[in-house]
Coordinates of C-alpha atoms in Angstrom, one line a residue:
M1 CA 22.5 -12.4 105.1
D2 CA 24.2 -9.2 106.4
P3 CA 25.9 -7.2 103.6
N4 CA 28.3 -5.4 106.0
R5 CA 29.6 -8.8 107.2
S6 CA 30.2 -9.9 103.7
A7 CA 32.2 -6.6 102.8
L8 CA 34.5 -6.9 105.7
P9 CA 36.7 -9.7 104.4
F10 CA 37.1 -7.8 101.0
R11 CA 38.1 -4.6 102.8
E12 CA 40.7 -6.4 104.9
F13 CA 42.0 -8.1 101.8
S14 CA 42.4 -4.8 99.9
H15 CA 44.2 -3.2 102.8
R16 CA 46.6 -6.1 102.9
I17 CA 47.2 -5.9 99.1
S18 CA 47.9 -2.2 99.4
L19 CA 50.3 -2.6 102.2
V20 CA 52.2 -5.4 100.3
F21 CA 52.3 -3.2 97.1
M22 CA 53.6 -0.2 98.9
L23 CA 56.3 -2.2 100.7
T24 CA 57.3 -4.0 97.4
L25 CA 57.4 -0.6 95.6
A26 CA 59.6 0.9 98.3
A27 CA 61.9 -2.0 98.3
A28 CA 62.1 -1.9 94.5
L29 CA 62.9 1.8 94.5
L30 CA 65.5 1.4 97.2
L31 CA 67.2 -1.4 95.3
L32 CA 66.9 0.5 92.0
G33 CA 68.3 3.8 93.6
R34 CA 71.3 2.0 94.9
A35 CA 71.9 -0.1 91.9
E36 CA 71.2 2.5 89.2
T37 CA 72.3 5.8 90.8
Y38 CA 73.7 7.2 87.6
V39 CA 70.3 6.9 86.0
F40 CA 68.8 9.4 88.4
D41 CA 71.9 11.6 88.1
R42 CA 71.7 11.5 84.3
A43 CA 68.0 12.3 84.4
R44 CA 68.7 15.2 86.8
Q45 CA 71.4 16.5 84.4
V46 CA 69.1 16.3 81.4
V47 CA 66.5 18.3 83.3
T48 CA 69.1 20.9 84.3
D49 CA 70.4 21.2 80.8
L50 CA 66.9 21.7 79.5
A51 CA 66.0 24.2 82.1
A52 CA 69.2 26.2 81.9
P53 CA 68.4 28.1 78.6
L54 CA 64.9 28.8 79.9
L55 CA 66.2 30.1 83.2
E56 CA 68.8 32.2 81.3
V57 CA 66.2 33.7 79.0
A58 CA 64.0 34.4 82.0
S59 CA 66.8 36.0 83.9
R60 CA 67.7 38.5 81.2
P61 CA 64.9 40.9 81.8
V62 CA 65.6 40.7 85.5
A63 CA 69.3 41.5 85.0
A64 CA 68.5 44.3 82.5
T65 CA 66.0 45.8 85.0
R66 CA 68.7 45.5 87.8
R67 CA 71.3 47.3 85.5
I68 CA 68.9 50.0 84.7
I69 CA 68.2 50.6 88.4
E70 CA 71.9 50.6 89.1
R71 CA 72.6 53.0 86.3
T72 CA 69.8 55.3 87.4
D73 CA 71.3 55.3 90.9
E74 CA 74.8 56.0 89.4
Y75 CA 73.5 58.8 87.3
A76 CA 71.8 60.4 90.3
Y77 CA 75.0 60.1 92.3
V78 CA 77.1 61.5 89.5
F79 CA 74.7 64.4 89.1
D80 CA 74.8 65.2 92.8
E81 CA 78.6 64.8 92.8
N82 CA 78.9 67.1 89.9
E83 CA 76.8 69.7 91.6
R84 CA 78.9 69.4 94.8
L85 CA 82.1 69.6 92.8
R86 CA 80.9 72.7 91.0
A87 CA 80.1 74.4 94.2
E88 CA 83.4 73.4 95.7
N89 CA 85.3 74.5 92.6
A90 CA 83.6 77.9 92.8
R91 CA 84.6 78.3 96.4
L92 CA 88.2 77.2 95.6
L93 CA 88.4 79.7 92.8
A94 CA 87.3 82.5 95.2
W95 CA 89.9 81.4 97.7
K96 CA 92.5 81.2 94.9
E97 CA 91.8 84.8 93.9
E98 CA 92.0 85.9 97.5
A99 CA 95.2 84.0 98.1
L100 CA 96.8 85.6 95.0
K101 CA 95.8 89.0 96.1
L102 CA 97.2 88.4 99.6
Q103 CA 100.4 86.9 98.0
G104 CA 100.9 90.0 95.9
K105 CA 100.2 92.3 98.9
V106 CA 102.7 90.4 101.1
A107 CA 105.3 90.6 98.3
R108 CA 104.9 94.3 98.0
Y109 CA 105.0 94.7 101.8
E110 CA 108.2 92.6 101.9
A111 CA 109.8 94.7 99.2
L112 CA 108.8 97.9 101.0
L113 CA 110.4 96.5 104.2
N114 CA 113.6 95.8 102.3
V115 CA 114.2 99.5 101.6
Q116 CA 117.1 100.6 103.8
V117 CA 116.0 103.4 106.1
D118 CA 117.6 104.6 109.4
P119 CA 115.9 102.5 112.1
S120 CA 115.5 105.6 114.3
I121 CA 113.1 107.1 111.7
E122 CA 109.5 106.3 112.4
Y123 CA 107.1 105.9 109.6
A124 CA 103.4 105.2 108.7
S125 CA 102.6 102.8 105.9
G126 CA 99.8 103.6 103.5
R127 CA 98.5 103.0 100.0
V128 CA 98.1 105.2 97.0
V129 CA 94.3 105.5 96.6
S130 CA 93.7 108.1 93.8
D131 CA 94.5 111.5 92.3
S132 CA 91.7 114.0 92.6
G133 CA 93.5 116.8 90.9
G134 CA 94.6 120.2 92.2
P135 CA 97.0 123.0 91.6
F136 CA 99.9 120.5 91.0
V137 CA 100.3 118.3 88.0
E138 CA 102.3 115.3 89.3
T139 CA 100.6 114.3 92.6
V140 CA 98.9 111.3 94.2
L141 CA 96.8 110.8 97.3
V142 CA 97.7 108.3 100.0
N143 CA 95.5 107.1 102.9
V144 CA 97.8 108.4 105.6
G145 CA 96.8 111.6 107.4
T146 CA 97.4 113.6 110.5
E147 CA 95.8 110.9 112.6
Q148 CA 98.8 108.7 111.7
G149 CA 101.3 111.5 112.3
A150 CA 101.6 112.8 108.7
K151 CA 102.9 116.4 108.3
S152 CA 103.5 118.6 105.3
G153 CA 107.0 118.2 104.0
Q154 CA 107.6 114.6 105.1
A155 CA 109.3 112.3 102.6
V156 CA 107.4 109.4 100.9
I157 CA 109.1 106.3 99.7
D158 CA 108.0 103.1 98.0
T159 CA 109.8 99.7 97.3
D160 CA 112.2 101.4 94.9
G161 CA 113.1 104.7 96.6
L162 CA 112.0 108.2 97.1
V163 CA 108.6 109.1 95.6
G164 CA 108.1 112.7 96.7
R165 CA 107.0 114.7 99.7
L166 CA 103.7 115.6 101.3
V167 CA 102.4 119.0 100.4
S168 CA 99.0 118.9 102.1
T169 CA 97.5 116.7 104.8
G170 CA 94.1 115.9 106.1
P171 CA 92.9 113.7 109.0
K172 CA 92.9 110.5 106.9
A173 CA 94.6 111.3 103.6
S174 CA 97.5 113.4 102.3
R175 CA 98.7 114.7 98.9
V176 CA 102.1 113.6 97.7
L177 CA 104.1 115.9 95.3
L178 CA 106.0 113.6 93.0
L179 CA 109.7 114.2 92.1
T180 CA 108.6 114.9 88.5
D181 CA 106.3 117.8 89.3
L182 CA 107.3 121.3 88.2
N183 CA 107.1 122.5 91.8
S184 CA 109.3 119.7 93.2
R185 CA 112.8 120.6 94.6
V186 CA 114.8 118.1 96.5
P187 CA 118.5 118.4 97.6
V188 CA 120.5 115.5 96.4
V189 CA 124.0 114.1 96.2
I190 CA 125.5 112.4 93.1
E191 CA 127.6 109.4 94.1
P192 CA 130.4 108.4 94.2
A193 CA 132.0 111.8 93.7
H194 CA 129.6 113.3 96.3
Y195 CA 128.6 116.3 94.2
K196 CA 125.6 118.2 95.6
A197 CA 122.8 119.5 93.5
V198 CA 119.0 120.1 93.5
L199 CA 116.7 117.7 91.7
A200 CA 114.1 119.9 90.0
G201 CA 111.0 118.5 88.3
D202 CA 109.6 119.9 85.1
N203 CA 106.6 117.7 84.5
T204 CA 108.6 115.2 82.4
D205 CA 109.7 111.7 83.3
W206 CA 113.3 112.8 83.9
P207 CA 113.9 115.5 86.5
K208 CA 116.9 117.8 85.9
L209 CA 119.9 118.6 88.1
E210 CA 120.2 122.2 89.1
Y211 CA 122.9 124.2 90.9
L212 CA 125.5 121.6 90.0
A213 CA 129.1 122.7 90.1
A214 CA 130.4 123.5 86.6
Q215 CA 133.5 121.5 87.1
S216 CA 131.7 118.5 88.5
A217 CA 132.7 115.2 86.9
I218 CA 129.6 113.1 86.8
S219 CA 128.6 110.6 84.1
P220 CA 125.6 108.6 83.2
G221 CA 125.0 105.7 85.6
D222 CA 126.0 107.6 88.7
R223 CA 123.7 107.0 91.6
V224 CA 121.6 109.9 93.1
V225 CA 120.5 109.9 96.7
T226 CA 119.1 112.6 99.0
S227 CA 121.5 114.8 100.8
G228 CA 119.4 115.7 103.8
D229 CA 120.0 119.5 103.4
G230 CA 117.2 121.5 104.8
G231 CA 116.2 118.9 107.5
L232 CA 112.9 117.8 105.9
I233 CA 114.1 114.7 104.0
P234 CA 116.4 112.1 105.6
P235 CA 119.8 111.7 103.9
G236 CA 120.8 108.7 101.9
L237 CA 117.4 107.8 100.4
P238 CA 117.8 106.3 96.8
V239 CA 116.4 108.6 94.1
G240 CA 117.6 107.4 90.7
L241 CA 120.4 107.2 88.2
V242 CA 122.0 109.9 86.1
I243 CA 121.1 109.6 82.4
Q244 CA 122.1 111.7 79.3
T245 CA 119.4 112.8 76.9
S246 CA 119.7 113.0 73.1
S247 CA 120.4 116.7 73.5
G248 CA 123.3 116.1 75.8
D249 CA 121.6 117.2 79.0
L250 CA 122.1 115.2 82.2
R251 CA 118.9 114.2 83.9
V252 CA 117.8 111.6 86.5
Q253 CA 115.9 108.5 85.8
T254 CA 114.0 108.0 89.1
F255 CA 113.8 104.6 90.7
S256 CA 110.1 105.1 91.5
D257 CA 107.5 104.8 88.8
R258 CA 104.2 106.6 89.0
G259 CA 102.5 103.8 87.0
R260 CA 103.5 101.2 89.6
L261 CA 102.9 103.2 92.8
D262 CA 100.9 101.1 95.4
F263 CA 102.2 100.8 99.0
V264 CA 104.3 103.6 100.4
R265 CA 105.8 104.8 103.6
V266 CA 105.5 108.3 105.0
L267 CA 108.8 108.9 106.9
Q268 CA 108.2 110.9 110.1
Y269 CA 111.7 112.4 110.1
E270 CA 112.7 115.0 112.7
F271 CA 115.9 116.8 112.0
P272 CA 118.0 116.9 115.3
S273 CA 118.0 120.7 115.5
K274 CA 117.9 120.9 119.3
V275 CA 121.3 120.6 120.9
K276 CA 121.9 120.7 124.6
R277 CA 123.9 123.6 125.9
Q278 CA 127.4 122.8 127.0
D279 CA 129.7 125.3 128.8
P280 CA 133.3 125.3 127.8
P281 CA 135.8 123.7 130.2
D282 CA 137.8 125.9 132.6
V283 CA 141.0 125.6 130.7
L284 CA 139.4 127.4 127.8
K285 CA 138.1 130.3 129.9
G286 CA 140.0 133.5 130.6
P287 CA 141.6 134.3 134.0
A288 CA 138.6 136.5 135.1
E289 CA 136.1 133.8 134.1
G290 CA 138.2 131.2 135.9
A291 CA 138.4 133.3 139.1
Q292 CA 134.7 133.9 139.1
S293 CA 133.9 130.3 138.5
G294 CA 136.3 129.4 141.3
A295 CA 134.8 132.0 143.7
A296 CA 131.3 130.7 143.1
P297 CA 132.0 127.2 144.5
A298 CA 133.8 128.8 147.5
A299 CA 130.9 131.0 148.3
A300 CA 128.6 128.0 148.1
Q301 CA 130.8 126.0 150.5
A302 CA 130.8 128.9 153.0
A303 CA 127.0 129.2 152.8
A304 CA 126.8 125.4 153.4
R305 CA 129.0 125.7 156.6
E306 CA 126.8 128.5 158.0

């Protein structure tokens, strides 16, 4: 008897049994899934509830690691931003200092331009640089020299009024003799009465008035301006105010202050000393002069005819 032939019916039977079992199980699961859907949902919810705490616990190290990485990135960004802001702040502070310097310089220039001076008078603007000493006591140096047209004797003004006059010049700098120096003499006029005098320095803060008429009626508070006598200093430049000392003397409180001297103008004033010659009209001449003047044109006309 062949064993393979006897095993064949058993194998076919087992295959059929398996197929029937699988089909029955599938049908049962299908019917059960449709009929008892909430059972699977409940089971799924129970599994989710049980797994949620575990997932939360497992996710905490990951979240902490993520926060640490984010904080590290933030710290690095903040550090870089602080460095950039520090550098920018330093640049802004430097620009601020420069802007303040320029603002002060512009303000002083504007104040200097506001000084009323005859528009026909040319000038050279400069700055008080230092005082190197010399035979005079009250002097300063300005960076305006002969290259800018400076000459000895020219008046120097600042934003407040007359400062002094040039006493020596060089190619690029000049020395200014202040109104308070012992050697300073400036012709002035006391307004409003228009009394003339000479402002003489004596190395004090308040120059004195000399050659003032004995009967002049001046009082403290009167304004003092230059008279223009002598042709070196233009007339009408503000000088100061008359004050009375404790001893009863009348002196002048100058508008300009040596402690605040900065930007100045050197006035290149030329006194109009040259006047064109003008012959008097014929009606003012004598008979002989009139005849001679009449004969000359007649002779000229005869010469023209020839």
